[in-house]
Amino acid sequence: MKRALSVQLSVLTILLTTLLTGCASQITYEEHTDAGSKYILANNITIIVKENPDAGLAAIDVLIRRSLAADGDLPGLGHFTTRLLLAGTEKRSRQDILSEIESLGGTIKARTFAEYTEILIDIPSNHIDTAIDILSDVLIHSTFPPEEIEKERTLILSEIASKNDQPAVTVEELFMKTMFEGHPYQHPIDGYAETVSRISRDDIVNHYRTWYVPNLIVIGAAGNVRKDTLIPTLGNALNKMQPRPTPPEVIPAPPRTEPKTSTRHMDLESFYLQQGYQLPPATHPDFIKLRLANAVLGSGSGSRLFYELRDKRALAYSVYSIAPSVRSGGFLKIAMISRPAVINDSLAGITEQIERIKTEQASEDEIAIVKQKIRGFFFLDHQKTTDQANYLALYESVGLGYHYDVEYPERLSAVTAEEMQDAAQRYLVNPQLAIVGPFEEATIS
C-alpha cells in the first residue's frame, strides 16, 4: 500500500514538474510588483495576475488590441466579428459555450470598444480550467457558421435601426463624428446598415485571422487564482497561437484646430448635447492633470457643472463629464440634457465653467476634496473581481503598464492646482459640440 502511494506521488511529481518545466520554456519575461505579476509567453501573449485567495470567484479578462481602424472601409466589421466569437467552434455550438459556463455558475461576454475587443469570463475559481479551455477554443477555433452570421446580421441591423428612437445614442454618435472627422473613430462601433449588409463571411474570417493574434493580446486575471498553476494552464492552452505582423493598431487623431458644431433634429421634449475637447493619450504626462480637471468639472454630484448648472440654476436634467484613458484620440467630454427654453443658457453655463477652470486657480480645499472623491471612486471600482482583472489588462494595453493600477491614486495626489490649471488652459480649447433635439422650439445662438 505504501509502495503504491509512493508510486502515485512520484507520477504526480513527474507530471507537475513536466507541466511547470513546459511552462517555464514558454515564458520569456516575468516580473512581480505590488500590482500583480506580469508574464510574457513565447508567442508574445501578455498575462497579468493579481491573486486574492479570499475571493470565491476568478475573472479572466482578455483584451485584443484592435481599434476601429482595423475595420477599414467596412465600419462595424470588428463588432460583427466579436458578436460571432461565441457563436460556435469546431467542437462547441453557441449553446454549448453558454450553457457550459452557466452550468458552472459563471458568465462569458464578448464586447467591442473603440480601441480593443474584450472577452470576459467570471466563474467560481474551482472551474477556472474549464473557463480557460473554452477561452482557448473561442480564440483559436471559432468557425463563424453561415447561419449564425445571418442571425447576427439581422440582430445588428435591427439594433442600428432602433437608434432613431434613442437620442442618447444619436448624440453620442454625432459627437464622435464631429470630434473625429477624418479618423476611423468617427464611425459607430456597430457600423452602418449599408456596411453591415455587405460584410461577408470571408471579411469576418480574414478579420479574425488578422487581428486575433497573440502579439495583440493582453490577459488580466484576478480573484482566487494561483499564478503557479494559472500560467502553465494558459500557456499550454494558447501556445498554438502564433504571432504575426499586423497593420497599425491605432491612427493618431487629427488635431481639432477650430470650434465646430453639429446638429440633428429629433422630435423630443429636451435637447441632448455633448461638448468635447481634444486631449493627449493616457500615456502623456499632461493626461493625469486633465483627469483631475475632469473630476473638478463634472465627476459626481459635488462637481462644478452639476452644482452650478443643475442644482443652483436648474438648467440641466443631468450633466457630467468624462475623460477616458485611451491610446489615441483622447478627449474630455461634457454631456447634458436640457430644456428648449434654457438651451442657450445651458451652453453659456458650460462655457463659463470651462473658462473658470482655465482662469481661476482652484482652492486647496476644493482640490483636496476632489482628490479624496476620486480615491473613493477608485476603490469602489475595484470591488468586483472582473473590474480588477479589467484594470490590469486595460492599463497594460493602453501603454501605462499594469502597475499603474496601484500608482494612479498617488500620481493623482501629486498633481497641483497650478498644474491642473495650466493643462486646462492648453487643452480645453476649440470645443467640438453635438446637439440633438427639437430645433423648431429653440434657436441655438
C-alpha positions as a Markdown table, in Angstrom:
| # | Residue | x | y | z |
|---|---|---|---|---|
| 1 | Met | 0.0 | 0.0 | 0.0 |
| 2 | Lys | 2.8 | 2.4 | 0.9 |
| 3 | Arg | 4.7 | 1.4 | -2.3 |
| 4 | Ala | 1.5 | 2.1 | -4.4 |
| 5 | Leu | 1.1 | 5.5 | -2.7 |
| 6 | Ser | 4.8 | 6.3 | -3.3 |
| 7 | Val | 4.4 | 5.4 | -7.0 |
| 8 | Gln | 1.3 | 7.6 | -7.3 |
| 9 | Leu | 3.1 | 10.5 | -5.6 |
| 10 | Ser | 6.2 | 10.0 | -7.9 |
| 11 | Val | 4.0 | 10.1 | -11.0 |
| 12 | Leu | 2.2 | 13.2 | -9.8 |
| 13 | Thr | 5.6 | 14.8 | -9.1 |
| 14 | Ile | 6.8 | 14.0 | -12.6 |
| 15 | Leu | 3.6 | 15.3 | -14.2 |
| 16 | Leu | 3.8 | 18.5 | -12.1 |
| 17 | Thr | 7.4 | 19.0 | -12.9 |
| 18 | Thr | 6.8 | 18.4 | -16.6 |
| 19 | Leu | 3.9 | 20.9 | -16.6 |
| 20 | Leu | 6.0 | 23.6 | -14.8 |
| 21 | Thr | 9.1 | 23.0 | -16.9 |
| 22 | Gly | 7.0 | 23.2 | -20.1 |
| 23 | Cys | 5.5 | 26.4 | -18.8 |
| 24 | Ala | 8.9 | 27.8 | -18.0 |
| 25 | Ser | 10.1 | 27.3 | -21.5 |
| 26 | Gln | 7.0 | 29.3 | -22.7 |
| 27 | Ile | 7.8 | 32.3 | -20.5 |
| 28 | Thr | 10.2 | 34.9 | -22.0 |
| 29 | Tyr | 9.7 | 37.6 | -19.3 |
| 30 | Glu | 8.2 | 37.9 | -15.8 |
| 31 | Glu | 8.1 | 40.5 | -13.0 |
| 32 | His | 6.4 | 40.8 | -9.7 |
| 33 | Thr | 5.1 | 44.0 | -8.1 |
| 34 | Asp | 2.5 | 45.2 | -5.6 |
| 35 | Ala | 0.1 | 45.5 | -8.5 |
| 36 | Gly | 0.4 | 41.8 | -9.5 |
| 37 | Ser | 2.7 | 39.6 | -11.6 |
| 38 | Lys | 3.4 | 40.0 | -15.3 |
| 39 | Tyr | 4.3 | 37.2 | -17.7 |
| 40 | Ile | 5.1 | 37.3 | -21.4 |
| 41 | Leu | 4.8 | 34.0 | -23.2 |
| 42 | Ala | 7.0 | 32.9 | -26.1 |
| 43 | Asn | 4.2 | 33.7 | -28.5 |
| 44 | Asn | 4.0 | 37.3 | -27.1 |
| 45 | Ile | 0.8 | 37.0 | -25.1 |
| 46 | Thr | 1.0 | 39.2 | -22.0 |
| 47 | Ile | -0.7 | 37.9 | -18.8 |
| 48 | Ile | -1.2 | 39.9 | -15.6 |
| 49 | Val | -2.2 | 38.1 | -12.5 |
| 50 | Lys | -3.5 | 39.5 | -9.2 |
| 51 | Glu | -4.1 | 36.8 | -6.6 |
| 52 | Asn | -6.8 | 37.2 | -4.0 |
| 53 | Pro | -7.2 | 33.8 | -2.1 |
| 54 | Asp | -10.2 | 35.2 | -0.1 |
| 55 | Ala | -12.3 | 35.7 | -3.3 |
| 56 | Gly | -14.7 | 33.0 | -4.3 |
| 57 | Leu | -14.6 | 33.9 | -8.0 |
| 58 | Ala | -11.9 | 34.1 | -10.6 |
| 59 | Ala | -12.1 | 36.5 | -13.5 |
| 60 | Ile | -10.2 | 36.4 | -16.8 |
| 61 | Asp | -10.3 | 39.5 | -19.0 |
| 62 | Val | -8.9 | 39.2 | -22.5 |
| 63 | Leu | -8.2 | 42.4 | -24.4 |
| 64 | Ile | -7.3 | 42.2 | -28.1 |
| 65 | Arg | -5.7 | 45.5 | -29.2 |
| 66 | Arg | -7.6 | 46.2 | -32.4 |
| 67 | Ser | -9.2 | 49.5 | -32.9 |
| 68 | Leu | -11.8 | 50.8 | -35.2 |
| 69 | Ala | -9.0 | 51.5 | -37.7 |
| 70 | Ala | -9.0 | 47.7 | -38.2 |
| 71 | Asp | -12.5 | 47.9 | -39.8 |
| 72 | Gly | -11.1 | 49.6 | -42.9 |
| 73 | Asp | -13.8 | 50.5 | -45.4 |
| 74 | Leu | -16.3 | 48.3 | -43.6 |
| 75 | Pro | -17.3 | 50.1 | -40.3 |
| 76 | Gly | -18.9 | 47.6 | -38.0 |
| 77 | Leu | -16.7 | 44.6 | -39.1 |
| 78 | Gly | -14.9 | 44.3 | -35.8 |
| 79 | His | -18.2 | 44.5 | -33.9 |
| 80 | Phe | -19.8 | 41.9 | -36.2 |
| 81 | Thr | -16.8 | 39.6 | -35.7 |
| 82 | Thr | -16.9 | 40.0 | -31.9 |
| 83 | Arg | -20.6 | 39.1 | -31.8 |
| 84 | Leu | -19.8 | 35.8 | -33.5 |
| 85 | Leu | -16.9 | 34.7 | -31.3 |
| 86 | Leu | -19.4 | 32.8 | -29.1 |
| 87 | Ala | -21.4 | 31.5 | -32.0 |
| 88 | Gly | -19.6 | 28.2 | -32.3 |
| 89 | Thr | -16.2 | 26.5 | -32.5 |
| 90 | Glu | -15.0 | 23.2 | -34.1 |
| 91 | Lys | -16.3 | 21.3 | -31.0 |
| 92 | Arg | -18.8 | 23.6 | -29.4 |
| 93 | Ser | -22.0 | 25.2 | -30.6 |
| 94 | Arg | -23.2 | 28.6 | -29.3 |
| 95 | Gln | -25.5 | 26.8 | -26.8 |
| 96 | Asp | -22.6 | 24.6 | -25.7 |
| 97 | Ile | -20.4 | 27.5 | -24.9 |
| 98 | Leu | -23.0 | 29.5 | -23.0 |
| 99 | Ser | -24.6 | 26.5 | -21.1 |
| 100 | Glu | -21.2 | 25.0 | -20.1 |
| 101 | Ile | -20.2 | 28.3 | -18.5 |
| 102 | Glu | -23.6 | 29.0 | -17.0 |
| 103 | Ser | -23.9 | 25.4 | -15.6 |
| 104 | Leu | -20.8 | 26.1 | -13.5 |
| 105 | Gly | -22.2 | 29.4 | -12.2 |
| 106 | Gly | -20.2 | 31.6 | -14.5 |
| 107 | Thr | -20.7 | 34.1 | -17.2 |
| 108 | Ile | -18.9 | 34.9 | -20.5 |
| 109 | Lys | -19.2 | 38.1 | -22.6 |
| 110 | Ala | -17.6 | 39.3 | -25.8 |
| 111 | Arg | -17.7 | 43.1 | -26.4 |
| 112 | Thr | -16.2 | 45.6 | -28.8 |
| 113 | Phe | -14.8 | 49.0 | -27.9 |
| 114 | Ala | -13.1 | 51.7 | -29.9 |
| 115 | Glu | -9.6 | 50.5 | -29.1 |
| 116 | Tyr | -10.0 | 46.9 | -28.2 |
| 117 | Thr | -12.1 | 43.8 | -28.2 |
| 118 | Glu | -12.9 | 42.1 | -24.8 |
| 119 | Ile | -13.7 | 38.5 | -23.8 |
| 120 | Leu | -14.6 | 38.4 | -20.1 |
| 121 | Ile | -15.1 | 35.3 | -18.1 |
| 122 | Asp | -16.3 | 35.3 | -14.4 |
| 123 | Ile | -16.5 | 31.9 | -12.8 |
| 124 | Pro | -16.2 | 30.1 | -9.5 |
| 125 | Ser | -12.4 | 29.6 | -9.0 |
| 126 | Asn | -12.6 | 25.8 | -8.9 |
| 127 | His | -13.8 | 25.8 | -12.5 |
| 128 | Ile | -11.0 | 28.0 | -13.9 |
| 129 | Asp | -9.6 | 25.2 | -16.0 |
| 130 | Thr | -12.9 | 24.8 | -17.9 |
| 131 | Ala | -13.1 | 28.5 | -18.5 |
| 132 | Ile | -9.6 | 28.5 | -20.0 |
| 133 | Asp | -10.4 | 25.6 | -22.2 |
| 134 | Ile | -13.5 | 27.5 | -23.6 |
| 135 | Leu | -11.5 | 30.7 | -23.9 |
| 136 | Ser | -8.8 | 29.0 | -26.0 |
| 137 | Asp | -11.4 | 27.3 | -28.1 |
| 138 | Val | -13.0 | 30.6 | -28.9 |
| 139 | Leu | -9.7 | 32.4 | -29.6 |
| 140 | Ile | -8.3 | 29.6 | -31.8 |
| 141 | His | -11.1 | 27.6 | -33.2 |
| 142 | Ser | -14.1 | 29.9 | -33.9 |
| 143 | Thr | -15.9 | 28.7 | -37.1 |
| 144 | Phe | -18.3 | 31.5 | -37.9 |
| 145 | Pro | -21.2 | 29.3 | -39.1 |
| 146 | Pro | -23.0 | 31.0 | -42.1 |
| 147 | Glu | -26.4 | 30.6 | -40.4 |
| 148 | Glu | -25.2 | 32.3 | -37.2 |
| 149 | Ile | -23.7 | 35.1 | -39.3 |
| 150 | Glu | -27.1 | 35.8 | -40.9 |
| 151 | Lys | -28.9 | 35.6 | -37.5 |
| 152 | Glu | -26.4 | 38.1 | -36.0 |
| 153 | Arg | -26.6 | 40.4 | -39.1 |
| 154 | Thr | -30.4 | 40.6 | -38.6 |
| 155 | Leu | -30.0 | 41.5 | -35.0 |
| 156 | Ile | -27.3 | 44.1 | -35.6 |
| 157 | Leu | -29.4 | 45.8 | -38.4 |
| 158 | Ser | -32.4 | 45.9 | -36.1 |
| 159 | Glu | -30.3 | 47.5 | -33.3 |
| 160 | Ile | -29.0 | 50.1 | -35.8 |
| 161 | Ala | -32.5 | 50.9 | -36.9 |
| 162 | Ser | -33.6 | 51.3 | -33.3 |
| 163 | Lys | -31.1 | 54.2 | -32.7 |
| 164 | Asn | -33.6 | 56.5 | -34.4 |
| 165 | Asp | -35.6 | 56.3 | -31.1 |
| 166 | Gln | -32.6 | 56.7 | -28.8 |
| 167 | Pro | -31.5 | 60.4 | -28.5 |
| 168 | Ala | -28.6 | 59.5 | -26.1 |
| 169 | Val | -27.1 | 57.1 | -28.7 |
| 170 | Thr | -27.8 | 59.6 | -31.5 |
| 171 | Val | -26.0 | 62.4 | -29.8 |
| 172 | Glu | -23.1 | 60.2 | -28.8 |
| 173 | Glu | -22.5 | 59.1 | -32.4 |
| 174 | Leu | -22.9 | 62.7 | -33.7 |
| 175 | Phe | -20.3 | 63.8 | -31.2 |
| 176 | Met | -17.8 | 61.1 | -32.2 |
| 177 | Lys | -18.4 | 62.0 | -35.9 |
| 178 | Thr | -17.7 | 65.7 | -35.0 |
| 179 | Met | -14.8 | 65.1 | -32.7 |
| 180 | Phe | -13.0 | 62.6 | -35.0 |
| 181 | Glu | -13.9 | 63.8 | -38.5 |
| 182 | Gly | -11.5 | 62.2 | -40.9 |
| 183 | His | -10.5 | 59.5 | -38.5 |
| 184 | Pro | -11.8 | 55.9 | -38.0 |
| 185 | Tyr | -13.2 | 56.8 | -34.6 |
| 186 | Gln | -15.8 | 58.9 | -36.4 |
| 187 | His | -17.7 | 55.7 | -37.2 |
| 188 | Pro | -20.1 | 53.9 | -34.9 |
| 189 | Ile | -18.7 | 50.8 | -33.4 |
| 190 | Asp | -21.5 | 48.7 | -34.8 |
| 191 | Gly | -21.2 | 50.4 | -38.2 |
| 192 | Tyr | -24.0 | 51.4 | -40.6 |
| 193 | Ala | -26.8 | 49.5 | -42.1 |
| 194 | Glu | -25.1 | 49.7 | -45.5 |
| 195 | Thr | -21.7 | 48.3 | -44.4 |
| 196 | Val | -23.2 | 45.6 | -42.1 |
| 197 | Ser | -25.4 | 44.4 | -45.0 |
| 198 | Arg | -22.4 | 43.8 | -47.3 |
| 199 | Ile | -20.0 | 42.3 | -44.8 |
| 200 | Ser | -19.2 | 38.7 | -46.0 |
| 201 | Arg | -18.1 | 35.6 | -44.1 |
| 202 | Asp | -14.7 | 36.0 | -45.8 |
| 203 | Asp | -14.4 | 39.5 | -44.4 |
| 204 | Ile | -15.2 | 38.2 | -40.9 |
| 205 | Val | -12.8 | 35.3 | -41.1 |
| 206 | Asn | -10.0 | 37.4 | -42.5 |
| 207 | His | -10.5 | 40.0 | -39.8 |
| 208 | Tyr | -10.3 | 37.2 | -37.1 |
| 209 | Arg | -7.2 | 35.8 | -38.6 |
| 210 | Thr | -5.5 | 39.2 | -38.9 |
| 211 | Trp | -6.3 | 40.7 | -35.5 |
| 212 | Tyr | -6.8 | 37.8 | -33.1 |
| 213 | Val | -3.1 | 37.1 | -32.8 |
| 214 | Pro | -1.1 | 36.6 | -29.6 |
| 215 | Asn | 1.1 | 39.7 | -30.0 |
| 216 | Leu | -2.0 | 41.8 | -29.7 |
| 217 | Ile | -3.5 | 40.0 | -26.6 |
| 218 | Val | -3.3 | 41.1 | -23.0 |
| 219 | Ile | -4.9 | 38.9 | -20.4 |
| 220 | Gly | -5.8 | 40.2 | -16.9 |
| 221 | Ala | -6.6 | 37.6 | -14.2 |
| 222 | Ala | -7.8 | 38.3 | -10.7 |
| 223 | Gly | -9.6 | 36.7 | -7.8 |
| 224 | Asn | -9.0 | 33.3 | -6.3 |
| 225 | Val | -6.3 | 32.3 | -8.8 |
| 226 | Arg | -2.8 | 30.9 | -8.3 |
| 227 | Lys | -0.2 | 32.1 | -10.7 |
| 228 | Asp | 1.9 | 29.0 | -10.4 |
| 229 | Thr | -1.0 | 26.9 | -11.9 |
| 230 | Leu | -2.8 | 29.6 | -13.9 |
| 231 | Ile | 0.2 | 30.5 | -16.1 |
| 232 | Pro | 1.0 | 26.9 | -17.1 |
| 233 | Thr | -2.6 | 26.2 | -17.9 |
| 234 | Leu | -3.0 | 29.4 | -20.0 |
| 235 | Gly | 0.4 | 28.8 | -21.7 |
| 236 | Asn | -0.5 | 25.2 | -22.7 |
| 237 | Ala | -4.0 | 26.2 | -23.9 |
| 238 | Leu | -2.8 | 29.2 | -26.0 |
| 239 | Asn | 0.6 | 28.0 | -27.3 |
| 240 | Lys | -0.8 | 27.1 | -30.7 |
| 241 | Met | -1.4 | 30.8 | -31.4 |
| 242 | Gln | 1.4 | 32.1 | -33.5 |
| 243 | Pro | 2.4 | 35.8 | -33.6 |
| 244 | Arg | 2.0 | 37.6 | -36.9 |
| 245 | Pro | 2.8 | 41.1 | -38.2 |
| 246 | Thr | -0.3 | 43.3 | -38.1 |
| 247 | Pro | -1.2 | 46.7 | -39.6 |
| 248 | Pro | -1.0 | 49.8 | -37.3 |
| 249 | Glu | -3.3 | 49.3 | -34.3 |
| 250 | Val | -4.2 | 52.9 | -33.9 |
| 251 | Ile | -4.0 | 56.0 | -36.0 |
| 252 | Pro | -3.2 | 59.4 | -34.5 |
| 253 | Ala | -6.3 | 61.6 | -34.3 |
| 254 | Pro | -6.1 | 64.8 | -36.5 |
| 255 | Pro | -5.8 | 68.0 | -34.3 |
| 256 | Arg | -9.0 | 70.0 | -33.8 |
| 257 | Thr | -7.8 | 73.5 | -34.7 |
| 258 | Glu | -11.2 | 75.3 | -34.6 |
| 259 | Pro | -14.6 | 75.0 | -32.8 |
| 260 | Lys | -17.2 | 73.0 | -34.6 |
| 261 | Thr | -21.0 | 72.4 | -34.0 |
| 262 | Ser | -23.1 | 69.6 | -35.5 |
| 263 | Thr | -26.9 | 69.4 | -35.0 |
| 264 | Arg | -29.6 | 67.0 | -35.7 |
| 265 | His | -33.4 | 67.5 | -35.3 |
| 266 | Met | -35.4 | 64.9 | -33.3 |
| 267 | Asp | -38.9 | 65.3 | -32.1 |
| 268 | Leu | -38.1 | 65.4 | -28.4 |
| 269 | Glu | -39.1 | 67.4 | -25.3 |
| 270 | Ser | -35.4 | 68.0 | -24.4 |
| 271 | Phe | -32.1 | 68.8 | -26.0 |
| 272 | Tyr | -29.2 | 66.3 | -25.7 |
| 273 | Leu | -25.8 | 67.8 | -26.1 |
| 274 | Gln | -22.2 | 66.7 | -25.9 |
| 275 | Gln | -19.3 | 69.0 | -26.0 |
| 276 | Gly | -15.7 | 67.8 | -26.1 |
| 277 | Tyr | -12.1 | 68.9 | -26.1 |
| 278 | Gln | -9.2 | 67.0 | -27.6 |
| 279 | Leu | -6.7 | 65.5 | -25.1 |
| 280 | Pro | -3.4 | 63.7 | -25.4 |
| 281 | Pro | -3.3 | 59.9 | -25.0 |
| 282 | Ala | -3.3 | 58.4 | -21.5 |
| 283 | Thr | 0.5 | 57.9 | -21.6 |
| 284 | His | 1.1 | 61.7 | -21.9 |
| 285 | Pro | 2.3 | 63.4 | -18.7 |
| 286 | Asp | -0.5 | 66.0 | -19.0 |
| 287 | Phe | -3.2 | 63.4 | -19.0 |
| 288 | Ile | -3.3 | 62.9 | -15.3 |
| 289 | Lys | -3.6 | 66.6 | -14.8 |
| 290 | Leu | -6.6 | 66.7 | -17.1 |
| 291 | Arg | -8.2 | 63.8 | -15.3 |
| 292 | Leu | -8.2 | 66.0 | -12.2 |
| 293 | Ala | -9.7 | 68.8 | -14.2 |
| 294 | Asn | -12.4 | 66.5 | -15.4 |
| 295 | Ala | -13.2 | 65.5 | -11.8 |
| 296 | Val | -13.5 | 69.1 | -10.8 |
| 297 | Leu | -15.7 | 69.9 | -13.7 |
| 298 | Gly | -18.2 | 67.0 | -13.9 |
| 299 | Ser | -17.5 | 63.9 | -11.8 |
| 300 | Gly | -20.3 | 63.3 | -9.3 |
| 301 | Ser | -23.0 | 65.4 | -7.7 |
| 302 | Gly | -20.5 | 67.7 | -6.0 |
| 303 | Ser | -18.8 | 68.8 | -9.2 |
| 304 | Arg | -18.9 | 72.3 | -10.6 |
| 305 | Leu | -21.1 | 71.5 | -13.6 |
| 306 | Phe | -23.6 | 69.6 | -11.5 |
| 307 | Tyr | -23.8 | 72.1 | -8.7 |
| 308 | Glu | -23.8 | 75.3 | -10.9 |
| 309 | Leu | -26.0 | 74.2 | -13.8 |
| 310 | Arg | -28.3 | 71.6 | -12.3 |
| 311 | Asp | -28.7 | 72.3 | -8.5 |
| 312 | Lys | -28.2 | 76.1 | -8.5 |
| 313 | Arg | -29.6 | 77.3 | -11.8 |
| 314 | Ala | -31.9 | 74.4 | -12.8 |
| 315 | Leu | -30.5 | 74.4 | -16.4 |
| 316 | Ala | -30.0 | 70.7 | -16.8 |
| 317 | Tyr | -31.8 | 67.5 | -16.0 |
| 318 | Ser | -28.4 | 65.8 | -15.9 |
| 319 | Val | -24.8 | 66.9 | -16.6 |
| 320 | Tyr | -21.5 | 65.2 | -16.2 |
| 321 | Ser | -18.1 | 64.9 | -17.8 |
| 322 | Ile | -15.7 | 62.1 | -18.7 |
| 323 | Ala | -12.1 | 61.7 | -19.8 |
| 324 | Pro | -11.4 | 58.1 | -20.8 |
| 325 | Ser | -8.0 | 56.5 | -20.8 |
| 326 | Val | -7.1 | 55.7 | -24.4 |
| 327 | Arg | -4.1 | 55.1 | -26.6 |
| 328 | Ser | -5.2 | 57.5 | -29.3 |
| 329 | Gly | -7.8 | 60.1 | -29.7 |
| 330 | Gly | -8.2 | 61.3 | -26.1 |
| 331 | Phe | -11.0 | 63.7 | -25.2 |
| 332 | Leu | -12.8 | 65.3 | -22.3 |
| 333 | Lys | -16.5 | 65.3 | -22.9 |
| 334 | Ile | -19.3 | 67.1 | -21.2 |
| 335 | Ala | -22.8 | 65.6 | -21.6 |
| 336 | Met | -26.0 | 67.4 | -20.7 |
| 337 | Ile | -29.8 | 67.1 | -21.1 |
| 338 | Ser | -31.6 | 70.5 | -21.1 |
| 339 | Arg | -35.0 | 72.1 | -21.8 |
| 340 | Pro | -35.5 | 74.0 | -25.0 |
| 341 | Ala | -36.4 | 77.2 | -23.1 |
| 342 | Val | -32.9 | 77.3 | -21.5 |
| 343 | Ile | -30.7 | 75.6 | -24.0 |
| 344 | Asn | -28.7 | 78.7 | -24.8 |
| 345 | Asp | -28.2 | 79.5 | -21.1 |
| 346 | Ser | -27.1 | 75.9 | -20.6 |
| 347 | Leu | -24.5 | 76.2 | -23.4 |
| 348 | Ala | -23.3 | 79.5 | -21.9 |
| 349 | Gly | -23.1 | 77.9 | -18.5 |
| 350 | Ile | -20.8 | 75.2 | -19.8 |
| 351 | Thr | -18.6 | 77.8 | -21.4 |
| 352 | Glu | -18.5 | 79.7 | -18.1 |
| 353 | Gln | -17.3 | 76.7 | -16.2 |
| 354 | Ile | -14.6 | 75.9 | -18.8 |
| 355 | Glu | -13.3 | 79.5 | -18.7 |
| 356 | Arg | -13.4 | 79.4 | -14.9 |
| 357 | Ile | -11.2 | 76.3 | -14.6 |
| 358 | Lys | -8.7 | 78.0 | -17.0 |
| 359 | Thr | -8.6 | 81.4 | -15.4 |
| 360 | Glu | -9.2 | 80.8 | -11.7 |
| 361 | Gln | -6.9 | 78.6 | -9.7 |
| 362 | Ala | -8.9 | 76.1 | -7.7 |
| 363 | Ser | -8.6 | 76.4 | -3.9 |
| 364 | Glu | -6.6 | 73.8 | -1.9 |
| 365 | Asp | -9.7 | 72.7 | -0.1 |
| 366 | Glu | -11.6 | 72.0 | -3.4 |
| 367 | Ile | -8.7 | 70.1 | -4.8 |
| 368 | Ala | -8.3 | 68.0 | -1.6 |
| 369 | Ile | -12.0 | 67.2 | -1.6 |
| 370 | Val | -11.9 | 66.2 | -5.3 |
| 371 | Lys | -8.8 | 64.0 | -4.9 |
| 372 | Gln | -10.4 | 62.2 | -1.9 |
| 373 | Lys | -13.6 | 61.6 | -4.0 |
| 374 | Ile | -11.5 | 60.2 | -6.9 |
| 375 | Arg | -9.7 | 57.9 | -4.4 |
| 376 | Gly | -13.1 | 56.7 | -3.2 |
| 377 | Phe | -14.4 | 56.1 | -6.7 |
| 378 | Phe | -11.1 | 54.2 | -7.5 |
| 379 | Phe | -11.6 | 51.8 | -4.6 |
| 380 | Leu | -15.3 | 51.3 | -5.4 |
| 381 | Asp | -14.4 | 50.5 | -9.0 |
| 382 | His | -12.1 | 47.7 | -7.7 |
| 383 | Gln | -14.7 | 45.9 | -5.6 |
| 384 | Lys | -15.6 | 43.3 | -8.3 |
| 385 | Thr | -13.1 | 40.7 | -9.4 |
| 386 | Thr | -14.0 | 41.4 | -13.0 |
| 387 | Asp | -13.1 | 45.0 | -12.6 |
| 388 | Gln | -9.8 | 44.2 | -11.0 |
| 389 | Ala | -8.9 | 42.0 | -14.0 |
| 390 | Asn | -10.1 | 44.6 | -16.5 |
| 391 | Tyr | -8.0 | 47.4 | -15.0 |
| 392 | Leu | -4.8 | 45.3 | -15.0 |
| 393 | Ala | -5.4 | 44.4 | -18.7 |
| 394 | Leu | -6.5 | 47.9 | -19.7 |
| 395 | Tyr | -3.6 | 49.8 | -18.2 |
| 396 | Glu | -1.2 | 47.4 | -19.8 |
| 397 | Ser | -2.8 | 47.5 | -23.2 |
| 398 | Val | -3.1 | 51.3 | -23.2 |
| 399 | Gly | 0.7 | 51.6 | -22.5 |
| 400 | Leu | 0.6 | 52.8 | -19.0 |
| 401 | Gly | 1.6 | 49.4 | -17.6 |
| 402 | Tyr | -0.4 | 47.2 | -15.3 |
| 403 | His | 1.4 | 48.7 | -12.2 |
| 404 | Tyr | -0.4 | 52.0 | -12.9 |
| 405 | Asp | -3.4 | 50.4 | -11.2 |
| 406 | Val | -1.8 | 50.9 | -7.8 |
| 407 | Glu | 0.1 | 54.0 | -8.8 |
| 408 | Tyr | -2.9 | 56.0 | -10.0 |
| 409 | Pro | -4.2 | 57.4 | -6.7 |
| 410 | Glu | -0.7 | 58.6 | -5.7 |
| 411 | Arg | 0.0 | 60.1 | -9.1 |
| 412 | Leu | -3.2 | 62.0 | -8.9 |
| 413 | Ser | -2.5 | 63.2 | -5.4 |
| 414 | Ala | 0.8 | 64.7 | -6.7 |
| 415 | Val | -1.0 | 67.0 | -9.2 |
| 416 | Thr | -1.2 | 70.6 | -8.0 |
| 417 | Ala | -3.9 | 73.1 | -8.7 |
| 418 | Glu | -1.5 | 75.2 | -10.7 |
| 419 | Glu | -0.6 | 72.2 | -12.9 |
| 420 | Met | -4.2 | 71.4 | -13.5 |
| 421 | Gln | -5.0 | 75.0 | -14.5 |
| 422 | Asp | -2.0 | 75.1 | -16.9 |
| 423 | Ala | -3.1 | 71.9 | -18.6 |
| 424 | Ala | -6.7 | 73.2 | -18.8 |
| 425 | Gln | -5.5 | 76.4 | -20.5 |
| 426 | Arg | -3.6 | 74.4 | -23.1 |
| 427 | Tyr | -6.1 | 71.7 | -23.9 |
| 428 | Leu | -9.6 | 72.9 | -23.2 |
| 429 | Val | -9.8 | 74.9 | -26.5 |
| 430 | Asn | -11.7 | 74.5 | -29.8 |
| 431 | Pro | -14.8 | 72.8 | -28.4 |
| 432 | Gln | -16.5 | 70.2 | -30.6 |
| 433 | Leu | -20.2 | 70.3 | -30.0 |
| 434 | Ala | -23.0 | 67.9 | -31.0 |
| 435 | Ile | -26.7 | 68.8 | -30.3 |
| 436 | Val | -29.8 | 66.7 | -30.9 |
| 437 | Gly | -33.3 | 67.9 | -30.1 |
| 438 | Pro | -36.4 | 69.9 | -31.1 |
| 439 | Phe | -34.9 | 72.7 | -33.2 |
| 440 | Glu | -38.3 | 74.1 | -34.1 |
| 441 | Glu | -38.7 | 75.0 | -30.5 |
| 442 | Ala | -35.4 | 76.8 | -30.0 |
| 443 | Thr | -32.7 | 78.6 | -32.0 |
| 444 | Ile | -29.2 | 77.9 | -30.9 |
| 445 | Ser | -27.2 | 81.1 | -30.6 |
